[in-house]
Short mmCIF file of C-alpha atoms in Angstrom, two decimals:
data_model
loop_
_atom_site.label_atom_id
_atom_site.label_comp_id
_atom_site.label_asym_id
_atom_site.label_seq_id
_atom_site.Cartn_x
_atom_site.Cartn_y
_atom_site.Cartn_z
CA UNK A 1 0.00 0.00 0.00
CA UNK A 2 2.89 1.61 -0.78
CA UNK A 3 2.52 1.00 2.58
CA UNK A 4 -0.66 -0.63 2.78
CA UNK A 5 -2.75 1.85 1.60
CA UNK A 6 -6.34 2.08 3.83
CA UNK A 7 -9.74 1.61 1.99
CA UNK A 8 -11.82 5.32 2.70
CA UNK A 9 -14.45 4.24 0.97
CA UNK A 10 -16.25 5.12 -2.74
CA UNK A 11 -17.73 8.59 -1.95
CA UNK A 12 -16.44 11.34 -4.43
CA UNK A 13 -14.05 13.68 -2.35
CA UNK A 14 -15.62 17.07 -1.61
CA UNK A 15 -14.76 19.67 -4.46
CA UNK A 16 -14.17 22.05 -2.46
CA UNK A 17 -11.24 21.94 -0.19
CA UNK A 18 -10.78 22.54 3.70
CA UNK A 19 -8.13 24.08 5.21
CA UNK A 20 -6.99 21.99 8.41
CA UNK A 21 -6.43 23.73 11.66
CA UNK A 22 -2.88 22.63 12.22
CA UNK A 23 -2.08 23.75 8.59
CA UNK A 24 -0.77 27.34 7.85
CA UNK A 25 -1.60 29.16 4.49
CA UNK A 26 1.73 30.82 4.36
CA UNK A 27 5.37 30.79 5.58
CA UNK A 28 7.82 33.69 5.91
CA UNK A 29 9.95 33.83 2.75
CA UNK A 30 12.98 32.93 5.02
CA UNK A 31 11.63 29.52 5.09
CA UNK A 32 9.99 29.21 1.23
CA UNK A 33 14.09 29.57 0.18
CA UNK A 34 16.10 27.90 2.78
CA UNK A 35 13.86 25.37 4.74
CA UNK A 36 13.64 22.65 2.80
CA UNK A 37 15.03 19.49 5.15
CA UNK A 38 11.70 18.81 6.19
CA UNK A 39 10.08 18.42 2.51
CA UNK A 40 12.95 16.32 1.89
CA UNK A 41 12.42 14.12 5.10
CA UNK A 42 9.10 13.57 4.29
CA UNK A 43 9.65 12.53 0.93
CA UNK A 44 12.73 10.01 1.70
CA UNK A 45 10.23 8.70 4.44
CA UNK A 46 6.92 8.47 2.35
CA UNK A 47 9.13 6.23 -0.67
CA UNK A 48 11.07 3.92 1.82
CA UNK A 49 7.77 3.53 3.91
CA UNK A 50 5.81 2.57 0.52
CA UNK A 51 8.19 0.21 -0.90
CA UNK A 52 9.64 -1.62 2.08
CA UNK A 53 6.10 -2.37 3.61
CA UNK A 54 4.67 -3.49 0.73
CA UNK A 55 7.32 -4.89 -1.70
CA UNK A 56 7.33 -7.90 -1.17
CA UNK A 57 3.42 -8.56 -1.50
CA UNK A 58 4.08 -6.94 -5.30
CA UNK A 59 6.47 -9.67 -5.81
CA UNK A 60 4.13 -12.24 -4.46
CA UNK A 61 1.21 -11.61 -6.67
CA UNK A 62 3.26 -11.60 -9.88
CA UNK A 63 4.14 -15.02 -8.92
CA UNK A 64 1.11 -15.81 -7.47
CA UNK A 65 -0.19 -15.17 -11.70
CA UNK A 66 2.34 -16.98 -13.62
CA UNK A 67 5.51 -14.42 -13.17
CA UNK A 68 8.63 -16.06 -13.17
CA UNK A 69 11.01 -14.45 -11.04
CA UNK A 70 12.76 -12.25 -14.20
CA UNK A 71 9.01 -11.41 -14.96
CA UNK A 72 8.18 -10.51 -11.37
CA UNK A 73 11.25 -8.35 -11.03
CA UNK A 74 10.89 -6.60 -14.39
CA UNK A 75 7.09 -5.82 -13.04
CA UNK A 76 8.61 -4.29 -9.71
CA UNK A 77 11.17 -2.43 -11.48
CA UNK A 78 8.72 -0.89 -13.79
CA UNK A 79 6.10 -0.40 -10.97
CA UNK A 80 9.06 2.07 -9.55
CA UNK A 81 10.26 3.54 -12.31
CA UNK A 82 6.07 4.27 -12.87
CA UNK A 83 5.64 5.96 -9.25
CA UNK A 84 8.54 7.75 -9.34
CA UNK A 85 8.28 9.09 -13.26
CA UNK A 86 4.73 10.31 -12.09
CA UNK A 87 5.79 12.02 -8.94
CA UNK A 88 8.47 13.81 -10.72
CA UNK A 89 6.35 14.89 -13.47
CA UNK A 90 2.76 15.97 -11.77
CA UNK A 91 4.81 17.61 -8.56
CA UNK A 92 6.87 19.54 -11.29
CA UNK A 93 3.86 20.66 -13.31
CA UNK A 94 1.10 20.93 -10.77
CA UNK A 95 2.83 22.04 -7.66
CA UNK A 96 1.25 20.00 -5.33
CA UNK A 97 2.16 16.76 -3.09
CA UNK A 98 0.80 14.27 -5.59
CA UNK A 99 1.87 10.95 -4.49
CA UNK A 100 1.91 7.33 -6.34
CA UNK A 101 1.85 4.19 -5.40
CA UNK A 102 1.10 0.61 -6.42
CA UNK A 103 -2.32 -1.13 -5.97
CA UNK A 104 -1.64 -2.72 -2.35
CA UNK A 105 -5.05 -4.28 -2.30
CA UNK A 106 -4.65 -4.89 -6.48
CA UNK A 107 -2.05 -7.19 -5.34
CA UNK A 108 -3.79 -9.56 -2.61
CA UNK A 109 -6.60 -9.49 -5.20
CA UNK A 110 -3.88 -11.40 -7.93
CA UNK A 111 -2.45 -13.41 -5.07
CA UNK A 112 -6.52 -14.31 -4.29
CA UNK A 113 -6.85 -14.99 -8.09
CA UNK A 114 -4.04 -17.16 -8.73
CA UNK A 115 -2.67 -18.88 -11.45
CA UNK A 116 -4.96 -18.74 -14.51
CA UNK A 117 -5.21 -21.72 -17.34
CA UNK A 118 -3.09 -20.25 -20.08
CA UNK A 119 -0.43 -18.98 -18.14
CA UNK A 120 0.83 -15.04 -16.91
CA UNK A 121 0.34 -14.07 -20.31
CA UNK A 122 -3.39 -13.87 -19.47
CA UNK A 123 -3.11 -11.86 -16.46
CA UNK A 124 -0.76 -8.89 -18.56
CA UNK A 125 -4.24 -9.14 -20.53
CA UNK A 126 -5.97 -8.23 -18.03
CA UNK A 127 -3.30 -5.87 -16.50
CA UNK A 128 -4.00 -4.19 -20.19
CA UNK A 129 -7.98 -3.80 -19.56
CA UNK A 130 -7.62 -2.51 -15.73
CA UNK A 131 -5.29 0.33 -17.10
CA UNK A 132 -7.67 0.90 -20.46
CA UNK A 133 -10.71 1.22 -17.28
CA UNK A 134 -8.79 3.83 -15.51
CA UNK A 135 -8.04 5.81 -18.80
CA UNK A 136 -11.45 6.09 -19.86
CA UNK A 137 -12.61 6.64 -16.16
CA UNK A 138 -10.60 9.83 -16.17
CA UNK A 139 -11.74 10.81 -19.44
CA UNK A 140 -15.98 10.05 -18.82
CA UNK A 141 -17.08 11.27 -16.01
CA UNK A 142 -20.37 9.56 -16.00
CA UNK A 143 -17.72 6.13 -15.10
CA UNK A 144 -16.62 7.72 -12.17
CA UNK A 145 -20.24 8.51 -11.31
CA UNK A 146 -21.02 4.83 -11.44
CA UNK A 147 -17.81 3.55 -9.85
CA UNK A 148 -19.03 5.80 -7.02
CA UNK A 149 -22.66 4.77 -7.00
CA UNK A 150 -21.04 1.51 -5.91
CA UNK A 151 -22.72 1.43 -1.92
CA UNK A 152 -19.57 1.88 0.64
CA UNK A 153 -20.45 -1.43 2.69
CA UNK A 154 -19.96 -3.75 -0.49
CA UNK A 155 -16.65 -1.54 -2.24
CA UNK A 156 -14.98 -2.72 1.19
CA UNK A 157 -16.21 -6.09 2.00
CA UNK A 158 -15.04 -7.19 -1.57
CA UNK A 159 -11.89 -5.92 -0.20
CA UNK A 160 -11.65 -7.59 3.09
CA UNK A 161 -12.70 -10.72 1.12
CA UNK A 162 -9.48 -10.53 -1.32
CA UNK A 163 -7.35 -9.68 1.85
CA UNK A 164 -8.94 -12.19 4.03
CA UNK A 165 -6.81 -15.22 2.87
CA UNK A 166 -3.31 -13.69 2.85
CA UNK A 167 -3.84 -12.51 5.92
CA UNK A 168 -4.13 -16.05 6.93
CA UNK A 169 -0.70 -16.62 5.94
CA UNK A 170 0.86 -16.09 9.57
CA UNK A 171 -1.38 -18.20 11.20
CA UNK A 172 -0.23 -21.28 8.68
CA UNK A 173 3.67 -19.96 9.17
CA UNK A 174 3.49 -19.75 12.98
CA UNK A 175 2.42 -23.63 12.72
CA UNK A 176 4.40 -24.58 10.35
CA UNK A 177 7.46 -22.62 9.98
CA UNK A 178 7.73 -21.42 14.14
CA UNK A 179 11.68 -21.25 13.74
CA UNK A 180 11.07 -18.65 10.59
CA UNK A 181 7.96 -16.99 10.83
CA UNK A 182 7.20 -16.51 15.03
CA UNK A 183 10.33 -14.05 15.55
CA UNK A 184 9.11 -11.72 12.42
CA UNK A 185 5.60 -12.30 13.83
CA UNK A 186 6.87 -10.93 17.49
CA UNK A 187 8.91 -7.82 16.10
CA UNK A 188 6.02 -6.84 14.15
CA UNK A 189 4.02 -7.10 17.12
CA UNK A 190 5.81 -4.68 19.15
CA UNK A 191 6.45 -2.28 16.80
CA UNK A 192 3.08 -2.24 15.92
CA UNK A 193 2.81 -0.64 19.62
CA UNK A 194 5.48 1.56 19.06
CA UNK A 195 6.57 2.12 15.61
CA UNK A 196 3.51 1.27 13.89
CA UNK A 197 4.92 2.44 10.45
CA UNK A 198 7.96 0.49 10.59
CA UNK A 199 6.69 -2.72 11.80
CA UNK A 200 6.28 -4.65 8.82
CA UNK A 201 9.84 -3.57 7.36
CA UNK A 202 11.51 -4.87 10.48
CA UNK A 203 9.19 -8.21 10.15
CA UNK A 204 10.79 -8.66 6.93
CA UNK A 205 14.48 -8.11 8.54
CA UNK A 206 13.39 -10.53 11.15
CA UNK A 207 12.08 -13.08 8.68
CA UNK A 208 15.78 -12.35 6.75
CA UNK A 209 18.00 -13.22 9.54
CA UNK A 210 16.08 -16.03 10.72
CA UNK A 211 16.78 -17.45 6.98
CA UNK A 212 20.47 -16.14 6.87
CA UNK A 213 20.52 -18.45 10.63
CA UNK A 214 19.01 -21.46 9.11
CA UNK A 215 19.53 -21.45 5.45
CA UNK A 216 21.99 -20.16 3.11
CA UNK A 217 21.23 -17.22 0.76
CA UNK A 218 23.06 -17.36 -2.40
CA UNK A 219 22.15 -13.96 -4.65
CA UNK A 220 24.46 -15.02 -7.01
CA UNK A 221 26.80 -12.62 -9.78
CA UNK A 222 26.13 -8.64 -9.12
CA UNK A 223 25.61 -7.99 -12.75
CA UNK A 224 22.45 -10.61 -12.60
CA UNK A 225 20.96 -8.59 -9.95
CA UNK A 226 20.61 -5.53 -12.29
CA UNK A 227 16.92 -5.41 -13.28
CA UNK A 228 16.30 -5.24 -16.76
CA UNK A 229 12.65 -5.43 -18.13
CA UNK A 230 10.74 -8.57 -19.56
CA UNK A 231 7.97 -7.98 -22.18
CA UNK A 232 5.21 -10.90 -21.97
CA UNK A 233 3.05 -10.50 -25.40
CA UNK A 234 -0.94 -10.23 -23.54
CA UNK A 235 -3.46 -12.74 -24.44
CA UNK A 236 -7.15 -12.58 -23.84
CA UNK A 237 -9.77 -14.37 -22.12
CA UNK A 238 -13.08 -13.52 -20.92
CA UNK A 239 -12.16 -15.59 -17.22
CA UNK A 240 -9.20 -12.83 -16.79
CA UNK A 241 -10.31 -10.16 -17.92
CA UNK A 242 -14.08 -10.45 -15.52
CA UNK A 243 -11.86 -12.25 -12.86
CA UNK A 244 -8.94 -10.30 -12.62
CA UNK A 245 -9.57 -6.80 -14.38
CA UNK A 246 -12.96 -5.17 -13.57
CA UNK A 247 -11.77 -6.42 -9.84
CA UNK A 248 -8.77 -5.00 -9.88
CA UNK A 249 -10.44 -1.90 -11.47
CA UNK A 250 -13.09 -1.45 -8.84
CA UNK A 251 -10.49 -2.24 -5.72
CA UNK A 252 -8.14 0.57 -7.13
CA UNK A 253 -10.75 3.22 -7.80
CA UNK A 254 -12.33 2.49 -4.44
CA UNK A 255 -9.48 2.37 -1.94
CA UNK A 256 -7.04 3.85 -3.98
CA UNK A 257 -8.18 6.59 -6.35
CA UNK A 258 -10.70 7.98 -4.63
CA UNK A 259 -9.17 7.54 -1.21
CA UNK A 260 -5.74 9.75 -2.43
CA UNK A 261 -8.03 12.51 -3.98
CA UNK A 262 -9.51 12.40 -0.61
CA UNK A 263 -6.50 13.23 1.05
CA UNK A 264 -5.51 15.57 -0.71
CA UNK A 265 -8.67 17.62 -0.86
CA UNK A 266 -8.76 17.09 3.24
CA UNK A 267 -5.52 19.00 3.45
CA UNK A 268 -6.52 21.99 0.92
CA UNK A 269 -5.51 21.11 -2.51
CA UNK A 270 -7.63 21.18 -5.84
CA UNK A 271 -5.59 17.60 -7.80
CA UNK A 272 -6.74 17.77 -10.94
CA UNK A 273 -8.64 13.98 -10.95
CA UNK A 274 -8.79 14.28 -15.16
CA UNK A 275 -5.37 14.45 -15.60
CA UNK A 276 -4.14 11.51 -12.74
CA UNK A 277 -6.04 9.28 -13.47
CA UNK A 278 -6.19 9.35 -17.09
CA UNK A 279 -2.16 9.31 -16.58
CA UNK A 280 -1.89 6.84 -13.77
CA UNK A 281 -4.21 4.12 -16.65
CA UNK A 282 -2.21 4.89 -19.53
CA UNK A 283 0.71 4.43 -17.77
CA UNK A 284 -0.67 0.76 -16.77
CA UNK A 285 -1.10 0.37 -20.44
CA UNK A 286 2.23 0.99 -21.22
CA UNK A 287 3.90 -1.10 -18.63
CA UNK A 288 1.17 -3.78 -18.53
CA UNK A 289 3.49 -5.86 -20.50
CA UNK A 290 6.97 -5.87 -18.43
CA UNK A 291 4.84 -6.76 -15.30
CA UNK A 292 3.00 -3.16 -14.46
CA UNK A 293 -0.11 -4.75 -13.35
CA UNK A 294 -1.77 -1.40 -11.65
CA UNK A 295 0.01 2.32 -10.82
CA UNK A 296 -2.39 4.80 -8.98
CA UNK A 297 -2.81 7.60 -6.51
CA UNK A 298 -1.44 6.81 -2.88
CA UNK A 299 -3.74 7.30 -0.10
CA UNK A 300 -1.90 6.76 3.92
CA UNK A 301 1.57 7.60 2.13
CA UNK A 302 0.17 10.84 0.25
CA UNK A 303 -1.09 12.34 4.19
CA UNK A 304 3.01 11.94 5.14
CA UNK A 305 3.56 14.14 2.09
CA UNK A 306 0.74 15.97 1.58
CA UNK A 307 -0.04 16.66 5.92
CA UNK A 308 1.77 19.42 8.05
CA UNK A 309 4.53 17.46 9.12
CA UNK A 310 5.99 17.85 5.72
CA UNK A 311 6.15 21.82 5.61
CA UNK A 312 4.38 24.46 7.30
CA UNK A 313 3.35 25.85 3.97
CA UNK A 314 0.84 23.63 1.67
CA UNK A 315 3.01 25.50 -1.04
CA UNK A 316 6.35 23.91 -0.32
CA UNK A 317 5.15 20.65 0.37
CA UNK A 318 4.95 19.32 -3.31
CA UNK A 319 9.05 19.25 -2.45
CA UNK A 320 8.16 16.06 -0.55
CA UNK A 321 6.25 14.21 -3.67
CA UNK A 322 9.41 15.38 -6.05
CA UNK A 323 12.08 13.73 -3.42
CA UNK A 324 9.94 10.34 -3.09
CA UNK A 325 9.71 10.31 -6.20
CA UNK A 326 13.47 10.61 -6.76
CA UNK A 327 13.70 7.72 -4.12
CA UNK A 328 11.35 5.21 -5.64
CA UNK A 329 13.32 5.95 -9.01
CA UNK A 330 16.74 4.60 -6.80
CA UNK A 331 14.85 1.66 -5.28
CA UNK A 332 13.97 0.43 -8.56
CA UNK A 333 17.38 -0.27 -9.36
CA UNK A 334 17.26 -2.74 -6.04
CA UNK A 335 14.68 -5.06 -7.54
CA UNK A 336 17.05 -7.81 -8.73
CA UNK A 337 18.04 -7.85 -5.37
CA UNK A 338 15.06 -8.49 -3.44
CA UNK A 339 14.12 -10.91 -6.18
CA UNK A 340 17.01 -12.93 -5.23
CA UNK A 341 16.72 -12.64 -1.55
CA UNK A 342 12.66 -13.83 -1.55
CA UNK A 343 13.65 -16.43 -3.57
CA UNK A 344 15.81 -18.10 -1.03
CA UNK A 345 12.96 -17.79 1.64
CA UNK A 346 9.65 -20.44 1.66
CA UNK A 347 6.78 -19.20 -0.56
CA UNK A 348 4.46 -19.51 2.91
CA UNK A 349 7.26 -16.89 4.89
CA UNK A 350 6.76 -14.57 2.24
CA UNK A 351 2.82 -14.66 1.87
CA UNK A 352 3.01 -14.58 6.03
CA UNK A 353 5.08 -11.08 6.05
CA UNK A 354 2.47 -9.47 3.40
CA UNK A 355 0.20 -10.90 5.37
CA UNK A 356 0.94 -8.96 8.27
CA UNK A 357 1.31 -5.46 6.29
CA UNK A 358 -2.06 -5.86 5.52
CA UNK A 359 -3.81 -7.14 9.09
CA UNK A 360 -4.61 -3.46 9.59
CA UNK A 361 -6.04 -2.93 6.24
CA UNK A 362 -8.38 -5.70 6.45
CA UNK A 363 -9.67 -4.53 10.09
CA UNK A 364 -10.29 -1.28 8.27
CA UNK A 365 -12.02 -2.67 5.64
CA UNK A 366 -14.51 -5.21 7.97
CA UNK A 367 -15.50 -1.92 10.07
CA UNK A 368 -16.47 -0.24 7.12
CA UNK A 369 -18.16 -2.74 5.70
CA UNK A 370 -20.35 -4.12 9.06
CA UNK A 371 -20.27 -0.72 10.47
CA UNK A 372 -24.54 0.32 9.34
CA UNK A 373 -26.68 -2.02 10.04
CA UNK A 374 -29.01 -1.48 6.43
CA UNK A 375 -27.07 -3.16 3.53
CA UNK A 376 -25.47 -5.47 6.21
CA UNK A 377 -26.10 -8.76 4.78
CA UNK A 378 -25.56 -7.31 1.17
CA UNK A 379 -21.77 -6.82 2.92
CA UNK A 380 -21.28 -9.93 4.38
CA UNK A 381 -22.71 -11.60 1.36
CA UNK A 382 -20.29 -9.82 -0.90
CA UNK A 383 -17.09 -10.35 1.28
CA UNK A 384 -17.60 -14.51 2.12
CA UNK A 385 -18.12 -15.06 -1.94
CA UNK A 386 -14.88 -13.08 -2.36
CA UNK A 387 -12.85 -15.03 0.38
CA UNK A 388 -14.33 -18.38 -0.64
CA UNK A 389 -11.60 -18.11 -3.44
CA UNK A 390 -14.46 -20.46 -5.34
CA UNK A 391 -14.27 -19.85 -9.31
CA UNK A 392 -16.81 -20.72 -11.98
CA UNK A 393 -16.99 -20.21 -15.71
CA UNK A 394 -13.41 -19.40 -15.10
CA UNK A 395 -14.02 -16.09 -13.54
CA UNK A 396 -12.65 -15.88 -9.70
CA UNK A 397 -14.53 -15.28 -6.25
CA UNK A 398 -14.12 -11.46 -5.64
CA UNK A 399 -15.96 -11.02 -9.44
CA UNK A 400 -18.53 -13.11 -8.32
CA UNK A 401 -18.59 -11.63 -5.24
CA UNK A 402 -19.34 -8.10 -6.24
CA UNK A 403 -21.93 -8.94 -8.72
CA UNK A 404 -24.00 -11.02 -6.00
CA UNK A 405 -23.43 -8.73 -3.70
CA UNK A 406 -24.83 -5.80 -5.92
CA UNK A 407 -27.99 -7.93 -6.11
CA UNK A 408 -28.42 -8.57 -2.65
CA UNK A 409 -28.48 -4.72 -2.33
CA UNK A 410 -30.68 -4.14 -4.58
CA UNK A 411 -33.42 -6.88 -3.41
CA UNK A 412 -32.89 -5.96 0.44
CA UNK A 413 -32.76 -2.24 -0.15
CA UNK A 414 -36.23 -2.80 -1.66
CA UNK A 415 -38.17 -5.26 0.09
CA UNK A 416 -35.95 -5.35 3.27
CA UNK A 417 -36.57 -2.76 6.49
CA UNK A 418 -38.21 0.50 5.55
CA UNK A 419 -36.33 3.81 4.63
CA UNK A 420 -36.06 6.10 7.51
CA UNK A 421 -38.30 8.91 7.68
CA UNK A 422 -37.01 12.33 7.00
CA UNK A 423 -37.05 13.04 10.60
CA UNK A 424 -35.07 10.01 11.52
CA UNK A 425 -32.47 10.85 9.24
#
């Protein structure tokens, strides 16, 4: 997410922007020229945040498609190069903190999916469509009307259902791997009390040394470790493109799109929602075919660029977005290295540490989704077809699960409990 980016929900952001208390119009012109450390801070912290929390869940779900590892580092090399190439270009141009990120919860929904009959080539297909979605999205607005039509309640129990079996993953390490997985599961634990943000990177350290203790990495000649980007010509069927596109679509414009514009709009800024998004799909487009499965606004790690804490003035703070992306530019260079490192480690101690970046997320998403008590059952209909991980006619659970869902809305909302009065209301 990115660090795991939360779900806020479908409902358009406000158009017109509030200024926070804690957040000053203006700064003396001392600090407009001179202070820029903490713009820079900010923006070193929002990239390594985003990547190292979430990196290896990227890497998970392009194997978790078909990827081989070449194909799976290409796709996180391009995924960086794609965050970064955005940051540099809309902070430049616009002026304003906009961050990018990967589709955290587009991931778990490719790990969910799994591997399709035909091979990865089939999921860059449908990598192809989710961007094409987005593109037209930002160009027709009457898309995004619909995408935010979509009731709250179901937009995050689909979620919670895609995230519901990786986070699984650390319960089946903990009894099955205790020597590996229980000390990353501990330092997690604490930090999560102390250092919330950095508790899933120092899982991930945990879970390394516990493999450099009982197994032997071998990363093999430097100049392999360079990543270098692997074209996979798409293919088309209509099982990935319903089971794995419009998912992936909906997840990103509900917990990722809309969520960033959010965001930013909370902390005063006018982000022009034409231009990213129809920038942010293209870009999938492009990249779709070296492993880009999904590029898109970044929601908890736009707040540490976008928020006070990054400059008192909302005019210096697009500093912050430029330097991360700078950063996630750099850390795209280290993909052939964490290729090699995961693929010492057991496929289950890998799934557990993206399971725990994402424990947070899915309590986020369940409390959204339970948390009125009309359009319950439509909710918890919606997310137990999605985590069933059941597929028919070749199209996966969380499809399935958002188009029974939808129904079940639209027969309880109808002949289910009576509207509220006006008064109640």
């Amino acid at each position: 997410m990115t660090a795991t980016e939360p779900h806020s929900g479908t409902t358009t952001p406000p158009t017109t922007p509030a200024t926070p208390p804690t957040d000053s119009a203006a700064a003396p012109a001392t600090d407009r020229t001179s202070d820029i450390g903490p713009p820079l801070t900010a923006g070193v912290l929002t990239a390594l945040v985003g990547f190292t929390s979430s990196f290896v869940l990227v890497l998970t779900a392009l194997r978790a498609v078909g990827a081989d590892p070449r194909e799976a580092e290409s796709g996180l090399f391009l995924l960086c190069l794609a965050m970064g190439g955005l940051a540099l270009w809309h902070g430049l141009r616009h002026r304003q903190p906009l961050s990018f990120a990967w589709s955290t919860p587009g991931a778990a929904l490719l790990i969910n999916a799994g591997h399709h009959s035909g091979g990865y080539r089939y999921a860059v297909g449908a990598f192809l469509l989710a961007g094409l979605l987005i593109t037209l999205t930002g160009l027709w607005g009457t898309l995004r009307n619909w995408v935010s039509a979509i009731p709250t309640a179901l937009a995050t129990a689909l979620l919670a259902g895609v995230l519901l079996p990786l986070c699984l993953a650390p319960v089946e390490a903990a009894a099955h791997l205790p020597s590996l997985a229980l000390p990353a599961i501990v330092v997690w634990a604490v930090l999560t009390r102390f250092a919330r943000r950095w508790a899933t990177p120092a899982a991930l350290v945990a879970a390394a040394l516990m493999l450099l203790i009982h197994h032997s990495l071998r990363l093999g000649p430097a100049g392999d470790l360079l990543p270098i980007p692997v074209l996979t010509a798409p293919a088309f069927s209509l099982g990935a493109l319903v089971g794995i596109a419009v998912p992936l679509y909906v997840i990103t414009m509900a917990s990722q799109n809309i969520a960033g514009l959010a965001v930013l709009n909370h902390f005063g800024y006018r982000p022009p929602t034409r231009s990213l998004l129809v920038s942010t799909g293209l870009t999938t487009v492009v990249g779709a075919a070296g492993g880009l499965y999904m590029v898109n606004l970044a929601a908890i790690t736009a707040a540490l660029s976008a928020g006070p804490d990054a400059h008192p003035d909302r005019n210096r703070r697009w500093i912050a977005s430029v330097t991360a992306g700078v950063v996630y530019l750099l850390l795209g260079l280290t993909a052939g290295l964490w290729v090699a490192l995961l693929a010492s480690a057991p496929p289950l101690l890998i799934e557990a540490v993206a399971g725990l970046a994402l424990l947070g997320t899915l309590g986020s998403a369940l409390s959204a989704a339970l948390a009125q008590e009309e359009g319950r059952e439509a909710a918890v209909i919606t997310f137990v077809i999605s985590a069933s991980g059941i597929s028919v006619l070749g199209i996966g659970a969380p499809f399935w699960g958002l188009v029974v869902g939808l129904g079940a809305h639209l027969l309880l909302s109808r002949t289910g409990t009576p509207k509220p009065s006006p008064a109640s209301r």
